mmCIF file with all atom_site columns, C-alpha atoms in Angstrom:
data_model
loop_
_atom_site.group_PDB
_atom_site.id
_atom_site.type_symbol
_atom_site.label_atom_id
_atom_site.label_alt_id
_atom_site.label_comp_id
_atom_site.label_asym_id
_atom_site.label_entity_id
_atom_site.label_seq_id
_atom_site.pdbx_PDB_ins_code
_atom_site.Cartn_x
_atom_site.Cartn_y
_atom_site.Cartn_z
_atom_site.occupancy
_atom_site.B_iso_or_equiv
_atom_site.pdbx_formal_charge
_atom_site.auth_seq_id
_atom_site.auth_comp_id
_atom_site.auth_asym_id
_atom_site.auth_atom_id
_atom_site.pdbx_PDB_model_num
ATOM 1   C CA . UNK R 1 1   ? -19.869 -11.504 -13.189 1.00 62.00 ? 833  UNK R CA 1
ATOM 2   C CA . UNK R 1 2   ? -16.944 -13.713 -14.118 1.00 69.00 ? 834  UNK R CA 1
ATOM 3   C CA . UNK R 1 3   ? -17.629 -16.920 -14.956 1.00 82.00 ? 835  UNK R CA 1
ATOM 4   C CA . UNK R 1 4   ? -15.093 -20.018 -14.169 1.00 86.00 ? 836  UNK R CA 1
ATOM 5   C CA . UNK R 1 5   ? -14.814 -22.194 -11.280 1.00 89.00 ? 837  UNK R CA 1
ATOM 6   C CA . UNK R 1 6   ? -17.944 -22.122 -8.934  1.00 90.00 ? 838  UNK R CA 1
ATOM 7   C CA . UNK R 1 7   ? -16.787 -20.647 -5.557  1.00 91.00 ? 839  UNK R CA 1
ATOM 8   C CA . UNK R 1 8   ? -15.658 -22.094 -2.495  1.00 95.00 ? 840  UNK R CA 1
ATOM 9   C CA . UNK R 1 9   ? -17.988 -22.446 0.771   1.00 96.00 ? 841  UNK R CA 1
ATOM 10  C CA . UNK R 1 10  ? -16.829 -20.858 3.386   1.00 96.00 ? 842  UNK R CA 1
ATOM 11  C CA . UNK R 1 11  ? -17.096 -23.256 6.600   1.00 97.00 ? 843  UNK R CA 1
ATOM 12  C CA . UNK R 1 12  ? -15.671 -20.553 9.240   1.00 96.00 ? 844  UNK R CA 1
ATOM 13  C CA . UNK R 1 13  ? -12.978 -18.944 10.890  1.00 95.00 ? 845  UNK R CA 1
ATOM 14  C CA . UNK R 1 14  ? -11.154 -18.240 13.500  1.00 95.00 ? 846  UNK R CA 1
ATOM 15  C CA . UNK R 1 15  ? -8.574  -14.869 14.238  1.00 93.00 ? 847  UNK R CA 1
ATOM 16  C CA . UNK R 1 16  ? -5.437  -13.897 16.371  1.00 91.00 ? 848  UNK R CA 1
ATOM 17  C CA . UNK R 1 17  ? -3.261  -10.976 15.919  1.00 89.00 ? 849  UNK R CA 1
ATOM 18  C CA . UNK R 1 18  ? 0.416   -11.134 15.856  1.00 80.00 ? 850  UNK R CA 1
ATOM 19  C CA . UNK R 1 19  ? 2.118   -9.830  19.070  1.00 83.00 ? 851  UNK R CA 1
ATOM 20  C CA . UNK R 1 20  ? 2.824   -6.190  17.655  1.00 80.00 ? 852  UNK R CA 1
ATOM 21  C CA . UNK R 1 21  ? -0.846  -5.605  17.014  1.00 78.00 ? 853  UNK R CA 1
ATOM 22  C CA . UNK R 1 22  ? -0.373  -4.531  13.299  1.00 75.00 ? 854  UNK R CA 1
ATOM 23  C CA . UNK R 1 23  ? -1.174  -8.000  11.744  1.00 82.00 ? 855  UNK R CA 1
ATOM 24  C CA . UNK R 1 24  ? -4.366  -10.401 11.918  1.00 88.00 ? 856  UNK R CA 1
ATOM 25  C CA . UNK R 1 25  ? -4.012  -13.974 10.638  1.00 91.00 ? 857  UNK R CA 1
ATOM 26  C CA . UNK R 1 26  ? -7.551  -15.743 9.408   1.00 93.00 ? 858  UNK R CA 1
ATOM 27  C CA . UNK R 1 27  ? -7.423  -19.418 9.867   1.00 95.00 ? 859  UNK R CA 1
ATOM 28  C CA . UNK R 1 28  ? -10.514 -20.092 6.997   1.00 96.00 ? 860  UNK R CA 1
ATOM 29  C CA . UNK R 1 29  ? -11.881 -23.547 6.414   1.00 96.00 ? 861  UNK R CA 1
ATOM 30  C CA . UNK R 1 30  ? -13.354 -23.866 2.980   1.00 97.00 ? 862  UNK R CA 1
ATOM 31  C CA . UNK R 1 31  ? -15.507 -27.075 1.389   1.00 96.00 ? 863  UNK R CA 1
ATOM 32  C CA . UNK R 1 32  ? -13.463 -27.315 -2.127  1.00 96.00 ? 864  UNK R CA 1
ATOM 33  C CA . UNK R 1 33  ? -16.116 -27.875 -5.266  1.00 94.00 ? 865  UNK R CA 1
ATOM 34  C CA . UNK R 1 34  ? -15.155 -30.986 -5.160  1.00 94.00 ? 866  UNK R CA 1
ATOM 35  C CA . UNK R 1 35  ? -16.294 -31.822 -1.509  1.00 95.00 ? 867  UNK R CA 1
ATOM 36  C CA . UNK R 1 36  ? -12.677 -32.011 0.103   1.00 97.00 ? 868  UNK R CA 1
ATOM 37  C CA . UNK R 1 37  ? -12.028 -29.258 3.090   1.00 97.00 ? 869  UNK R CA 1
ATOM 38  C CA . UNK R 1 38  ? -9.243  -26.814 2.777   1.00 96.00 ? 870  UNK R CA 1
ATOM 39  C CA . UNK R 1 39  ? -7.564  -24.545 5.240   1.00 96.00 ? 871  UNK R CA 1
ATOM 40  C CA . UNK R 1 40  ? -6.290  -21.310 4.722   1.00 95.00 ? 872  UNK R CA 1
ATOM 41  C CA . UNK R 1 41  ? -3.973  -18.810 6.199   1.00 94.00 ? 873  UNK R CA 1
ATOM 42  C CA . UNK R 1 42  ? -5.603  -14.883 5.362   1.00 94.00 ? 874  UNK R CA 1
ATOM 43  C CA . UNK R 1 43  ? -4.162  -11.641 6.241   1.00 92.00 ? 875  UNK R CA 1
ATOM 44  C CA . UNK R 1 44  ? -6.448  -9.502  7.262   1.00 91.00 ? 876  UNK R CA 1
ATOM 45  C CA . UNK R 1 45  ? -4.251  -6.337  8.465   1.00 86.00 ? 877  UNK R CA 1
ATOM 46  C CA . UNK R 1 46  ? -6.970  -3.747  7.425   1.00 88.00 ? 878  UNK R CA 1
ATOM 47  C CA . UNK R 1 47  ? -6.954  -1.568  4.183   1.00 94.00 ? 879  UNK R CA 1
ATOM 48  C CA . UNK R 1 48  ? -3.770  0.958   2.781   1.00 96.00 ? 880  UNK R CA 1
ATOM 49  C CA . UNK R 1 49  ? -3.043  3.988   0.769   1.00 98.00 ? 881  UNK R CA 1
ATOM 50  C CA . UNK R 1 50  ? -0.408  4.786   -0.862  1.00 97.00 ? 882  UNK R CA 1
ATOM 51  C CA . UNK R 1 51  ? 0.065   7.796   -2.917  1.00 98.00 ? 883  UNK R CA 1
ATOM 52  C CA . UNK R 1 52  ? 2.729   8.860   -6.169  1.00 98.00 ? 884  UNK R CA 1
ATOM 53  C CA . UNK R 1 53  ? 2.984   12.199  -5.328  1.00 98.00 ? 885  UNK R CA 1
ATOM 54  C CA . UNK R 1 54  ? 4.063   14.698  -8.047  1.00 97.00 ? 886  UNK R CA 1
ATOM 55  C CA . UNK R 1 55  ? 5.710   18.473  -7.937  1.00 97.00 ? 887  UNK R CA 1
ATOM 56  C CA . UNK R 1 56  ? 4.947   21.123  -10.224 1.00 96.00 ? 888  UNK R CA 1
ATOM 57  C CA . UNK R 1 57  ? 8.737   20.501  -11.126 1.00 96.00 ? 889  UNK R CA 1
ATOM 58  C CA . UNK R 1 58  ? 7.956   16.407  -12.311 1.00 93.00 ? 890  UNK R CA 1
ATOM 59  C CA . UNK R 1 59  ? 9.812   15.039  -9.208  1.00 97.00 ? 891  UNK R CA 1
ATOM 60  C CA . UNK R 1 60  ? 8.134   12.147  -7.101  1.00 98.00 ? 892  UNK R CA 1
ATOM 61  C CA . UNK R 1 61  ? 8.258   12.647  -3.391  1.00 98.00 ? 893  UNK R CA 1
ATOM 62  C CA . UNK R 1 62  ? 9.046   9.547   -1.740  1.00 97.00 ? 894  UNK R CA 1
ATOM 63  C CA . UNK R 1 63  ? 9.257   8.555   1.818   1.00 96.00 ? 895  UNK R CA 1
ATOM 64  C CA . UNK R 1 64  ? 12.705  6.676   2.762   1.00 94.00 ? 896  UNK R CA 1
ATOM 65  C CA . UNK R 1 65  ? 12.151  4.826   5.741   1.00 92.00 ? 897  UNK R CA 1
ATOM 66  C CA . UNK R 1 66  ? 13.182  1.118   6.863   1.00 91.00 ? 898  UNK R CA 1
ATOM 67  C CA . UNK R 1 67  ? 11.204  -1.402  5.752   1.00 88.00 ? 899  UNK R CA 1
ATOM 68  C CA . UNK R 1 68  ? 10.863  -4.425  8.349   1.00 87.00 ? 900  UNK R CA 1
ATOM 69  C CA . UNK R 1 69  ? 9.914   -7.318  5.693   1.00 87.00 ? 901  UNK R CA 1
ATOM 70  C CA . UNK R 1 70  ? 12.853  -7.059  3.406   1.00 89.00 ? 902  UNK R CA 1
ATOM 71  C CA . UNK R 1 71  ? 15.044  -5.653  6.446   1.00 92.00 ? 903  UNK R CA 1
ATOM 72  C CA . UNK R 1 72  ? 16.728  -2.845  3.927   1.00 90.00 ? 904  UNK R CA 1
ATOM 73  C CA . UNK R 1 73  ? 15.873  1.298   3.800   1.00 92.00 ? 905  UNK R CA 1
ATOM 74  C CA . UNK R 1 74  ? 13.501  1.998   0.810   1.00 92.00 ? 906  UNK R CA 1
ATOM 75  C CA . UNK R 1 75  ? 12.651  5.160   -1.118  1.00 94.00 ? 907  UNK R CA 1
ATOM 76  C CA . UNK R 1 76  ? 8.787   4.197   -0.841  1.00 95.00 ? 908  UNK R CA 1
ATOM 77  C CA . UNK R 1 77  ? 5.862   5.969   -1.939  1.00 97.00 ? 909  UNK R CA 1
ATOM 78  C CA . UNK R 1 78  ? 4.385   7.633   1.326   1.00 97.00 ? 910  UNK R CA 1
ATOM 79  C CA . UNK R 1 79  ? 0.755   5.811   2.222   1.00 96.00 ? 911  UNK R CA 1
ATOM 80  C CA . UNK R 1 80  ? -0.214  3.653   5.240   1.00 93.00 ? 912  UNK R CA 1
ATOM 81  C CA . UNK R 1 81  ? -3.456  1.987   7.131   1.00 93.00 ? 913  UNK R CA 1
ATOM 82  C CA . UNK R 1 82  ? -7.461  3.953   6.152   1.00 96.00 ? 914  UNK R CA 1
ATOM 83  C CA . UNK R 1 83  ? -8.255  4.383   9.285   1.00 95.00 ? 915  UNK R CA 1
ATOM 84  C CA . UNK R 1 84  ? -11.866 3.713   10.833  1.00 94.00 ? 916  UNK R CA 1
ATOM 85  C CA . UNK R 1 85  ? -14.141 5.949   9.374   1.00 96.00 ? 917  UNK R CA 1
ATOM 86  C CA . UNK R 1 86  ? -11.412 7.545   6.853   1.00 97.00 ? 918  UNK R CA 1
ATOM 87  C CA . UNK R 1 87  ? -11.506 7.523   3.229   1.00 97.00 ? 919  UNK R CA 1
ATOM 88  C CA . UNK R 1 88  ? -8.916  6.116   1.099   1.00 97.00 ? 920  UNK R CA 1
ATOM 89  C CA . UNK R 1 89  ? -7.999  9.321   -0.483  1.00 96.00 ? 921  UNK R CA 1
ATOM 90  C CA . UNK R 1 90  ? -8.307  11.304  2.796   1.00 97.00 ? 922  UNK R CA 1
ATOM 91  C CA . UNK R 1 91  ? -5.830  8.641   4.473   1.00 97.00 ? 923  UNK R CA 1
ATOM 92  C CA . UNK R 1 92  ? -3.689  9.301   1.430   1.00 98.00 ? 924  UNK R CA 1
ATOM 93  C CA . UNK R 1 93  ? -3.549  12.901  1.934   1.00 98.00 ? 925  UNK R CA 1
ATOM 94  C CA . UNK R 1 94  ? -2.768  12.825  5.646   1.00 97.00 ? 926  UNK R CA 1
ATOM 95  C CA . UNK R 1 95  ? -0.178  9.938   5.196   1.00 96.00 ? 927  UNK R CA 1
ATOM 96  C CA . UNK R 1 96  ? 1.521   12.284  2.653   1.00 97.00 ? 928  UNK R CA 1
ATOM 97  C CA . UNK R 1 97  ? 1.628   14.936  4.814   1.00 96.00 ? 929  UNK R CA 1
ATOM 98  C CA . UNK R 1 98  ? 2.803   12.781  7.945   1.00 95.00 ? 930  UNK R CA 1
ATOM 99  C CA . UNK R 1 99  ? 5.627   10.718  6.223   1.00 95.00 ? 931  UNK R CA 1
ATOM 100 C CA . UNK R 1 100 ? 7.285   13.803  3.889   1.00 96.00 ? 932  UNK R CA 1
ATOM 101 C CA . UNK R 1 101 ? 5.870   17.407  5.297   1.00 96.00 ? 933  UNK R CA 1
ATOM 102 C CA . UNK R 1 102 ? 4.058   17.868  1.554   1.00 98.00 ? 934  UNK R CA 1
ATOM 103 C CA . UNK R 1 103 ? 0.833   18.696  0.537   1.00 98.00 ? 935  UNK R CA 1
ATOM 104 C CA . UNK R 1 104 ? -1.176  18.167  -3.236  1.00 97.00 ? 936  UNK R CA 1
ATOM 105 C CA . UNK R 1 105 ? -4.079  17.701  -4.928  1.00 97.00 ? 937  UNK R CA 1
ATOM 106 C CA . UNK R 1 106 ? -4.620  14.013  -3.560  1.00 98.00 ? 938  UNK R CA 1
ATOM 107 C CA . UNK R 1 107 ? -7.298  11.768  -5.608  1.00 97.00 ? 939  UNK R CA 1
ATOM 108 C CA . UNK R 1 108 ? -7.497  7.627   -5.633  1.00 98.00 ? 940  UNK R CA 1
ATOM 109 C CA . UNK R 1 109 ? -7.224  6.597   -9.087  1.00 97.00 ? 941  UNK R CA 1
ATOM 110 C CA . UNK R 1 110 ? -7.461  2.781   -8.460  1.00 96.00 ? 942  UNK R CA 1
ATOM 111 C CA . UNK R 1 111 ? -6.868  -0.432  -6.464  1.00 96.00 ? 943  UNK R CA 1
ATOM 112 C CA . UNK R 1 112 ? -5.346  -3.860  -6.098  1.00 95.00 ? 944  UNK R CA 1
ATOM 113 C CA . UNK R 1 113 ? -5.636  -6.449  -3.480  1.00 95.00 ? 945  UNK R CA 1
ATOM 114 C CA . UNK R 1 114 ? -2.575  -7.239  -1.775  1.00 93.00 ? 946  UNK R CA 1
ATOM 115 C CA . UNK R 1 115 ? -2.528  -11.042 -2.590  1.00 92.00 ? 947  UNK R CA 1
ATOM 116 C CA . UNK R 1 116 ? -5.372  -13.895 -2.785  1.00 93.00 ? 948  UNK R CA 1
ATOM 117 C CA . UNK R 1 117 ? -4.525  -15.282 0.592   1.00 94.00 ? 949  UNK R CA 1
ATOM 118 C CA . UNK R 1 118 ? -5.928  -11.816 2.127   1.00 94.00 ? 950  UNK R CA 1
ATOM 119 C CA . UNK R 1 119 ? -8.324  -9.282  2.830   1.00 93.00 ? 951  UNK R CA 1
ATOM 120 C CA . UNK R 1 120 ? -6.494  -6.393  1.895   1.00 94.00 ? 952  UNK R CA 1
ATOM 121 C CA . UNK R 1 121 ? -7.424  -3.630  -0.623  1.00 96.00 ? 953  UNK R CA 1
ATOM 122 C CA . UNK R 1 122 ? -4.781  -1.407  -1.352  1.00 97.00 ? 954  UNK R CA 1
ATOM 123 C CA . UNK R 1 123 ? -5.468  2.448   -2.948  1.00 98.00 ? 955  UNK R CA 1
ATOM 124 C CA . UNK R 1 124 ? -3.159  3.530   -5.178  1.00 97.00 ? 956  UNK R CA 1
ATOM 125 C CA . UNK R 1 125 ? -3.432  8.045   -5.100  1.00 98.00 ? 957  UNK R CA 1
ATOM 126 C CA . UNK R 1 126 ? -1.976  10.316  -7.039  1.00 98.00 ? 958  UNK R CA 1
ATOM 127 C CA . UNK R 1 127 ? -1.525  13.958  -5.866  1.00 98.00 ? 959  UNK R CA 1
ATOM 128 C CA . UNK R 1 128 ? -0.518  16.863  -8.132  1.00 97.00 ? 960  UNK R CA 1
ATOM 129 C CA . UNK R 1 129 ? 1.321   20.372  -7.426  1.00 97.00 ? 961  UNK R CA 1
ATOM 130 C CA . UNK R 1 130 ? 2.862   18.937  -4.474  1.00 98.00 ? 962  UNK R CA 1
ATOM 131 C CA . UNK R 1 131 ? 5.246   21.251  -1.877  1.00 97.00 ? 963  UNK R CA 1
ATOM 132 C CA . UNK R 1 132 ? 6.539   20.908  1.165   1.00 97.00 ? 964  UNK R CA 1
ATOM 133 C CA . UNK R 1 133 ? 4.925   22.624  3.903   1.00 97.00 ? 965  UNK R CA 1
ATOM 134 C CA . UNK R 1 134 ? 6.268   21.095  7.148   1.00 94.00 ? 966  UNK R CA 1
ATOM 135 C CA . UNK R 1 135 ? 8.622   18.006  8.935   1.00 91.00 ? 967  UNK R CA 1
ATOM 136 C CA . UNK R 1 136 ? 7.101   14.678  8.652   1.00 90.00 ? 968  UNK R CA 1
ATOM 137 C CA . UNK R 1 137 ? 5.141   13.895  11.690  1.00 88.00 ? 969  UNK R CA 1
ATOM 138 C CA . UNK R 1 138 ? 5.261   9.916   11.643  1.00 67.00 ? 970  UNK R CA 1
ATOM 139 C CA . UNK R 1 139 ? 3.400   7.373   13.929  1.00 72.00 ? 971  UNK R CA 1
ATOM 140 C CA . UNK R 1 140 ? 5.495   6.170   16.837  1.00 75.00 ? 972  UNK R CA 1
ATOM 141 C CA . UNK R 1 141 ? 7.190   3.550   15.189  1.00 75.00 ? 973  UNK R CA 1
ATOM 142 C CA . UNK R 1 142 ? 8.097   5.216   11.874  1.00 77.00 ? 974  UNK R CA 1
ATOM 143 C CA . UNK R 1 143 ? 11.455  7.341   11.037  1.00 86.00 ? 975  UNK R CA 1
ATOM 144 C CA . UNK R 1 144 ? 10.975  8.690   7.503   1.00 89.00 ? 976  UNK R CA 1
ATOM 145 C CA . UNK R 1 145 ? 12.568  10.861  5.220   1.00 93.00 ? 977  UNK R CA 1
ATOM 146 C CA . UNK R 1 146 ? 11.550  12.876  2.191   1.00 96.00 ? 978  UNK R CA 1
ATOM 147 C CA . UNK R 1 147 ? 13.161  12.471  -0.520  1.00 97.00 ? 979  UNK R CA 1
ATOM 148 C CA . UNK R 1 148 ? 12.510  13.838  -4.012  1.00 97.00 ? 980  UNK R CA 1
ATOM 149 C CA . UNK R 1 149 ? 13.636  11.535  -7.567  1.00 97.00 ? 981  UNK R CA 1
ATOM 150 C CA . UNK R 1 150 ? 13.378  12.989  -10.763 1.00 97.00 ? 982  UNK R CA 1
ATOM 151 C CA . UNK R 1 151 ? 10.470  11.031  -12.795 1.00 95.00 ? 983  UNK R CA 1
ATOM 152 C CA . UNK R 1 152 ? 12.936  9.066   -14.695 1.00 93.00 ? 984  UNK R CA 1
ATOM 153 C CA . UNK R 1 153 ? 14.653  7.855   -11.838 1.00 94.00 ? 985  UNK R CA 1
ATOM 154 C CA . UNK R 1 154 ? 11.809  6.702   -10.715 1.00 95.00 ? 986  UNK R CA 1
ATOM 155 C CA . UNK R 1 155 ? 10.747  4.819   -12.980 1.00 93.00 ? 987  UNK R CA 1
ATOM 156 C CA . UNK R 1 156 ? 13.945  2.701   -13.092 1.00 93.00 ? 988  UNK R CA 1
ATOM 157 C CA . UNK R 1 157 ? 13.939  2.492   -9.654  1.00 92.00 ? 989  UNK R CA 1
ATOM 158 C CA . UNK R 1 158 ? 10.286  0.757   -10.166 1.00 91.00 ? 990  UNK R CA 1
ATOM 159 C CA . UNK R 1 159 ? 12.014  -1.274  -12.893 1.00 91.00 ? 991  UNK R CA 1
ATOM 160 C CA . UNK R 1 160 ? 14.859  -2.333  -10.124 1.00 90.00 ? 992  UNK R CA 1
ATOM 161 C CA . UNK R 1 161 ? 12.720  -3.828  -7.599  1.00 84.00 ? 993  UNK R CA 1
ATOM 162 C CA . UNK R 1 162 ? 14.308  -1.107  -5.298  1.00 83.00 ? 994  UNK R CA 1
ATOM 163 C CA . UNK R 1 163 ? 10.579  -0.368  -3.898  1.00 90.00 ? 995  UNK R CA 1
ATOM 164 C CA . UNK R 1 164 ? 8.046   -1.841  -2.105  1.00 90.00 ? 996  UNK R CA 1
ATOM 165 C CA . UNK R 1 165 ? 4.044   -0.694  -3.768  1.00 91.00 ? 997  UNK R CA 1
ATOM 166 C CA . UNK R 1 166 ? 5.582   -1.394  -7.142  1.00 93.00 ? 998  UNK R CA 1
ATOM 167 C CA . UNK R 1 167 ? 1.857   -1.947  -9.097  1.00 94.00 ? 999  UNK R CA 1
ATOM 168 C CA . UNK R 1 168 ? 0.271   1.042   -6.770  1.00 95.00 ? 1000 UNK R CA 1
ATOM 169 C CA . UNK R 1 169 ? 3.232   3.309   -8.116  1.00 95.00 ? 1001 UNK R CA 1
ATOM 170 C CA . UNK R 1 170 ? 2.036   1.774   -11.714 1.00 95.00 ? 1002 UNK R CA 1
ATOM 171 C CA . UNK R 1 171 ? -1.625  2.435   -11.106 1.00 95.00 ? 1003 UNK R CA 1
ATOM 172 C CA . UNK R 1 172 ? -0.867  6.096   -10.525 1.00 95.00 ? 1004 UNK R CA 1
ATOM 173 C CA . UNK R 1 173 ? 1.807   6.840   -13.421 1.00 94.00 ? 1005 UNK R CA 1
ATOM 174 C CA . UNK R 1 174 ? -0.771  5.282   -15.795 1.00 94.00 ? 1006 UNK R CA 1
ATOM 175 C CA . UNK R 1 175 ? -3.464  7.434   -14.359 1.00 94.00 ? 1007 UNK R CA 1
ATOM 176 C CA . UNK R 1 176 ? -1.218  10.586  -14.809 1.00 94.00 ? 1008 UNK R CA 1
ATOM 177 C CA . UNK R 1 177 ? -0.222  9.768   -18.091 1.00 91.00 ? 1009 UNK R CA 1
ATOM 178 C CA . UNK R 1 178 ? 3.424   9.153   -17.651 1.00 90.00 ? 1010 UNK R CA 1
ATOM 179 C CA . UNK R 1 179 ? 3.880   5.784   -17.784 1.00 82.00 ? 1011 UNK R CA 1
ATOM 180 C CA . UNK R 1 180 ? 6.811   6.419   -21.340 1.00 69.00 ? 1012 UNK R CA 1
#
């Protein structure tokens, strides 16, 4: 356990989601240590995937799609929402295959949480010996593209802030040794 601080007491909460359906706000009341109460705003949008997907030939496959938040199109690494019942490294598998068309040896090698105002856990996957087997078949609201970088671009496109996932991408180049 980590020492520090002693925690805050939660007091309770209330929920709404945004009108899209993707999004839930918490509005959490906490008693602060030092008796005063505090309210916060927590996202609570359910837990992602997202996967740095490898081919035998050292490209990464990405998924270039338009990305709402910074209103621009991103090379992105393919991942998404675990779905009820769905492992993190089984939602990584199918988002691979649903956002590019490829396939791989998909494992999660680690996790983050998306920022301390939320609930989120986010599963950084790698998969090896990736190929393309079909189209992407993306949800409703989703137009992606595949879109293979050579490693190196990659990386500097990591460096450039031209990316959304940025520390899941690190998680999985440091797990597949090819961070240099």
């Amino acid at each position: 356990a980590v020492s520090g601080p002693p925690p805050w007491a939660l007091l309770g909460e209330t929920s709404h989601r945004g009108p899209a359906g993707y999004l839930r706000l918490l509005d959490r009341t906490f008693r602060l240590p030092n008796g005063r109460t505090s309210h916060w705003d927590i996202l609570d949008s359910g837990d992602v995937a997202a996967v740095v997907a490898l081919t035998d030939a050292e490209t990464v496959v990405l998924a270039r799609q338009f990305r709402p938040g910074p209103l621009a199109v991103f090379d992105d690494l393919p991942g998404g929402f675990v779905d009820p019942g769905e492992t993190p490294d089984r939602a990584a598998a199918r988002e691979l295959l649903e956002e590019t068309g490829y396939i791989g040896d998909v494992r999660v090698v680690g996790s983050t949480w998306l920022s301390p105002a939320a609930t989120v856990r986010r599963y950084a996957a790698v998969a090896t010996g990736c190929r393309r087997i079909a189209d992407p078949v993306a949800a409703e609201e989703e137009f992606c593209e595949p879109v293979e970088v050579p490693l190196a671009e990659f990386r500097r496109r990591l460096r450039g802030g031209q990316m959304s996932d940025v520390d899941l991408a690190y998680l999985g180049l440091d797990a597949l040794g090819l961070l240099g």
